[in-house]
Short mmCIF file of the C-alpha atoms (twelve columns), coordinates in Angstrom:
data_MODEL
# 
_entry.id   MODEL 
# 
loop_
_atom_site.group_PDB 
_atom_site.id 
_atom_site.type_symbol 
_atom_site.label_atom_id 
_atom_site.label_alt_id 
_atom_site.label_comp_id 
_atom_site.label_asym_id 
_atom_site.label_seq_id 
_atom_site.Cartn_x 
_atom_site.Cartn_y 
_atom_site.Cartn_z 
_atom_site.pdbx_PDB_model_num 
ATOM 1   C CA . MET A 1   14.473  25.947 -17.387 1 
ATOM 2   C CA . ILE A 2   12.142  28.074 -19.516 1 
ATOM 3   C CA . SER A 3   13.406  31.220 -18.192 1 
ATOM 4   C CA . LYS A 4   16.874  31.860 -17.259 1 
ATOM 5   C CA . HIS A 5   16.624  33.921 -14.165 1 
ATOM 6   C CA . CYS A 6   14.420  30.786 -12.629 1 
ATOM 7   C CA . LYS A 7   16.110  28.272 -10.516 1 
ATOM 8   C CA . LEU A 8   14.437  25.481 -9.241  1 
ATOM 9   C CA . PRO A 9   14.875  25.411 -5.131  1 
ATOM 10  C CA . VAL A 10  16.714  22.086 -3.897  1 
ATOM 11  C CA . TYR A 11  15.066  21.270 -0.978  1 
ATOM 12  C CA . ALA A 12  16.343  19.532 2.486   1 
ATOM 13  C CA . GLY A 13  16.036  15.794 2.908   1 
ATOM 14  C CA . PRO A 14  15.900  12.632 0.364   1 
ATOM 15  C CA . PHE A 15  13.142  13.834 -1.777  1 
ATOM 16  C CA . GLY A 16  15.494  15.936 -3.561  1 
ATOM 17  C CA . LEU A 17  13.033  18.230 -6.048  1 
ATOM 18  C CA . THR A 18  9.585   16.869 -4.627  1 
ATOM 19  C CA . GLY A 19  7.691   19.574 -4.809  1 
ATOM 20  C CA . ALA A 20  9.529   21.783 -6.884  1 
ATOM 21  C CA . TYR A 21  7.238   20.899 -9.684  1 
ATOM 22  C CA . THR A 22  4.373   18.966 -10.839 1 
ATOM 23  C CA . SER A 23  2.442   18.355 -13.927 1 
ATOM 24  C CA . GLY A 24  -1.410  18.149 -14.931 1 
ATOM 25  C CA . HIS A 25  -3.759  19.295 -16.763 1 
ATOM 26  C CA . PHE A 26  -4.414  22.686 -15.396 1 
ATOM 27  C CA . HIS A 27  -5.574  24.821 -18.269 1 
ATOM 28  C CA . ASP A 28  -8.023  22.478 -19.596 1 
ATOM 29  C CA . HIS A 29  -8.454  18.711 -19.701 1 
ATOM 30  C CA . ALA A 30  -6.398  18.047 -22.934 1 
ATOM 31  C CA . THR A 31  -3.220  20.070 -22.282 1 
ATOM 32  C CA . LEU A 32  -0.151  18.718 -20.187 1 
ATOM 33  C CA . ASP A 33  1.053   21.796 -18.237 1 
ATOM 34  C CA . TRP A 34  4.045   21.936 -15.412 1 
ATOM 35  C CA . ALA A 35  3.833   24.052 -12.439 1 
ATOM 36  C CA . VAL A 36  7.223   24.822 -11.193 1 
ATOM 37  C CA . VAL A 37  8.182   26.535 -8.039  1 
ATOM 38  C CA . CYS A 38  11.150  29.515 -9.332  1 
ATOM 39  C CA . HIS A 39  14.184  31.209 -7.212  1 
ATOM 40  C CA . VAL A 40  14.112  34.577 -9.326  1 
ATOM 41  C CA . PRO A 41  16.464  37.296 -7.958  1 
ATOM 42  C CA . ASP A 42  14.919  40.780 -7.424  1 
ATOM 43  C CA . ARG A 43  15.943  43.452 -9.292  1 
ATOM 44  C CA . SER A 44  18.818  44.650 -7.087  1 
ATOM 45  C CA . GLY A 45  20.253  41.158 -7.178  1 
ATOM 46  C CA . LYS A 46  20.434  40.861 -3.579  1 
ATOM 47  C CA . HIS A 47  17.144  39.275 -2.699  1 
ATOM 48  C CA . VAL A 48  16.167  35.781 -4.106  1 
ATOM 49  C CA . LEU A 49  12.172  35.616 -4.373  1 
ATOM 50  C CA . GLN A 50  9.684   33.015 -4.813  1 
ATOM 51  C CA . ARG A 51  7.128   32.603 -7.567  1 
ATOM 52  C CA . VAL A 52  5.572   30.006 -9.085  1 
ATOM 53  C CA . PHE A 53  4.994   29.653 -12.903 1 
ATOM 54  C CA . VAL A 54  2.506   27.611 -14.916 1 
ATOM 55  C CA . TYR A 55  4.139   26.415 -18.230 1 
ATOM 56  C CA . SER A 56  2.128   25.240 -20.976 1 
ATOM 57  C CA . PRO A 57  2.965   24.378 -24.585 1 
ATOM 58  C CA . ASP A 58  2.262   26.674 -27.331 1 
ATOM 59  C CA . PRO A 59  1.903   26.637 -31.140 1 
ATOM 60  C CA . ASN A 60  5.222   29.556 -30.649 1 
ATOM 61  C CA . GLY A 61  6.995   27.400 -27.688 1 
ATOM 62  C CA . TRP A 62  6.238   28.021 -24.132 1 
ATOM 63  C CA . LYS A 63  3.887   30.002 -22.460 1 
ATOM 64  C CA . SER A 64  3.960   30.914 -18.537 1 
ATOM 65  C CA . ASP A 65  1.431   32.106 -16.293 1 
ATOM 66  C CA . GLN A 66  2.640   33.564 -13.123 1 
ATOM 67  C CA . LEU A 67  0.397   32.525 -9.669  1 
ATOM 68  C CA . ALA A 68  -0.186  35.186 -7.092  1 
ATOM 69  C CA . PHE A 69  1.664   35.280 -3.744  1 
ATOM 70  C CA . PRO A 70  1.398   36.389 -0.337  1 
ATOM 71  C CA . ASN A 71  3.392   38.685 1.622   1 
ATOM 72  C CA . GLY A 72  6.346   36.709 2.210   1 
ATOM 73  C CA . THR A 73  8.321   36.319 -0.772  1 
ATOM 74  C CA . GLU A 74  11.874  35.615 0.280   1 
ATOM 75  C CA . PRO A 75  12.446  31.955 0.971   1 
ATOM 76  C CA . GLU A 76  12.797  30.937 4.241   1 
ATOM 77  C CA . GLY A 77  15.438  28.560 4.328   1 
ATOM 78  C CA . GLN A 78  16.126  25.002 2.863   1 
ATOM 79  C CA . ASP A 79  13.744  23.508 5.456   1 
ATOM 80  C CA . CYS A 80  10.739  25.680 4.541   1 
ATOM 81  C CA . GLU A 81  10.202  26.019 1.013   1 
ATOM 82  C CA . GLU A 82  7.082   27.037 -1.110  1 
ATOM 83  C CA . SER A 83  5.597   23.701 -3.127  1 
ATOM 84  C CA . VAL A 84  3.342   22.741 -5.565  1 
ATOM 85  C CA . SER A 85  1.058   19.987 -6.634  1 
ATOM 86  C CA . ALA A 86  -2.157  19.039 -8.650  1 
ATOM 87  C CA . ALA A 87  -5.544  19.301 -6.789  1 
ATOM 88  C CA . SER A 88  -7.723  17.217 -8.483  1 
ATOM 89  C CA . PRO A 89  -11.203 18.234 -8.899  1 
ATOM 90  C CA . ALA A 90  -12.465 15.947 -6.244  1 
ATOM 91  C CA . VAL A 91  -9.995  17.638 -3.975  1 
ATOM 92  C CA . ILE A 92  -11.092 21.177 -4.835  1 
ATOM 93  C CA . ARG A 93  -14.348 20.330 -4.164  1 
ATOM 94  C CA . ASP A 94  -13.682 18.854 -0.837  1 
ATOM 95  C CA . TYR A 95  -11.747 21.902 0.397   1 
ATOM 96  C CA . ASN A 96  -14.193 24.573 -0.643  1 
ATOM 97  C CA . ARG A 97  -16.790 22.682 1.114   1 
ATOM 98  C CA . ALA A 98  -15.104 22.015 4.304   1 
ATOM 99  C CA . LEU A 99  -13.517 25.616 4.589   1 
ATOM 100 C CA . ALA A 100 -16.072 27.727 2.759   1 
ATOM 101 C CA . GLY A 101 -13.226 30.367 2.341   1 
ATOM 102 C CA . GLY A 102 -13.082 30.137 -1.773  1 
ATOM 103 C CA . LEU A 103 -15.950 30.578 -3.944  1 
ATOM 104 C CA . GLU A 104 -19.257 29.835 -2.948  1 
ATOM 105 C CA . GLN A 105 -20.282 28.250 -6.298  1 
ATOM 106 C CA . LEU A 106 -17.610 26.227 -8.286  1 
ATOM 107 C CA . PRO A 107 -17.637 26.561 -11.805 1 
ATOM 108 C CA . SER A 108 -17.482 23.198 -13.554 1 
ATOM 109 C CA . LEU A 109 -14.255 21.480 -12.656 1 
ATOM 110 C CA . ALA A 110 -13.386 19.269 -15.297 1 
ATOM 111 C CA . HIS A 111 -9.354  19.722 -15.228 1 
ATOM 112 C CA . GLU A 112 -6.698  19.873 -12.194 1 
ATOM 113 C CA . GLY A 113 -5.763  23.090 -10.299 1 
ATOM 114 C CA . VAL A 114 -2.453  23.939 -8.431  1 
ATOM 115 C CA . GLU A 115 -2.298  23.575 -5.036  1 
ATOM 116 C CA . VAL A 116 0.653   25.943 -3.523  1 
ATOM 117 C CA . GLY A 117 1.797   25.223 -0.181  1 
ATOM 118 C CA . TYR A 118 3.051   27.710 1.898   1 
ATOM 119 C CA . CYS A 119 5.498   26.248 4.560   1 
ATOM 120 C CA . GLU A 120 3.325   26.337 7.372   1 
ATOM 121 C CA . LYS A 121 0.427   28.308 6.552   1 
ATOM 122 C CA . ALA A 122 -2.740  27.024 4.632   1 
ATOM 123 C CA . SER A 123 -2.046  26.381 1.018   1 
ATOM 124 C CA . ASP A 124 -3.860  27.740 -1.811  1 
ATOM 125 C CA . ILE A 125 -5.406  26.269 -5.039  1 
ATOM 126 C CA . TYR A 126 -5.828  27.942 -8.307  1 
ATOM 127 C CA . PHE A 127 -7.831  26.893 -10.898 1 
ATOM 128 C CA . TYR A 128 -7.705  28.109 -14.592 1 
ATOM 129 C CA . ARG A 129 -11.268 29.203 -15.877 1 
ATOM 130 C CA . ALA A 130 -12.404 31.476 -18.618 1 
ATOM 131 C CA . GLY A 131 -8.757  33.027 -18.887 1 
ATOM 132 C CA . HIS A 132 -8.121  33.883 -15.459 1 
ATOM 133 C CA . TRP A 133 -6.975  32.009 -12.580 1 
ATOM 134 C CA . LEU A 134 -9.638  31.588 -9.406  1 
ATOM 135 C CA . LYS A 135 -7.897  31.430 -6.147  1 
ATOM 136 C CA . LEU A 136 -9.211  28.782 -2.971  1 
ATOM 137 C CA . GLN A 137 -8.111  28.003 0.013   1 
ATOM 138 C CA . GLY A 138 -6.745  25.195 0.301   1 
ATOM 139 C CA . ALA A 139 -5.712  22.712 3.586   1 
ATOM 140 C CA . ASP A 140 -3.499  24.084 6.378   1 
# 
C-alpha cells in the first residue's frame, strides 16, 4: 500500500476485499484514482482506526486525500466494516434529490464521487470540486 501504516481490511464472507477499495474518476474525468479503506494504528498502537483515502497519480509519485469520518473510528468487527464504491453523477443527483440532505444546488457533475458505507448507518458521498471535497448524504 502507498502508506506503510495502511492495511486493507479483510472482510468476512466469500467476497474477500470487495468494498475495501475501488477505482474511479474522482478528481476529474481524465484521471483514474483509487479510494481505499485503511486500517491505521492510532498513536498509542492499541487501537485501529478506519480511514478512507483517495490516492491519485501525481508527477512526483502518488498524492492522497483523507475523507472525513463520523464519530466511530474503530472497526466494529469483521462483519461490519466501512466500504467504498464509485458513485456516478446520476446516483449523486438521485440521492441529492431524494434526500435533500446534501447540497441544495449541485455543481456540474462531470466525474464520479466516492460513496463511503458505514455498516448499518447512512452512507456519505464525497465529491471533489474546486480543490475541496463536498459531502452529500448517500443511501441508508
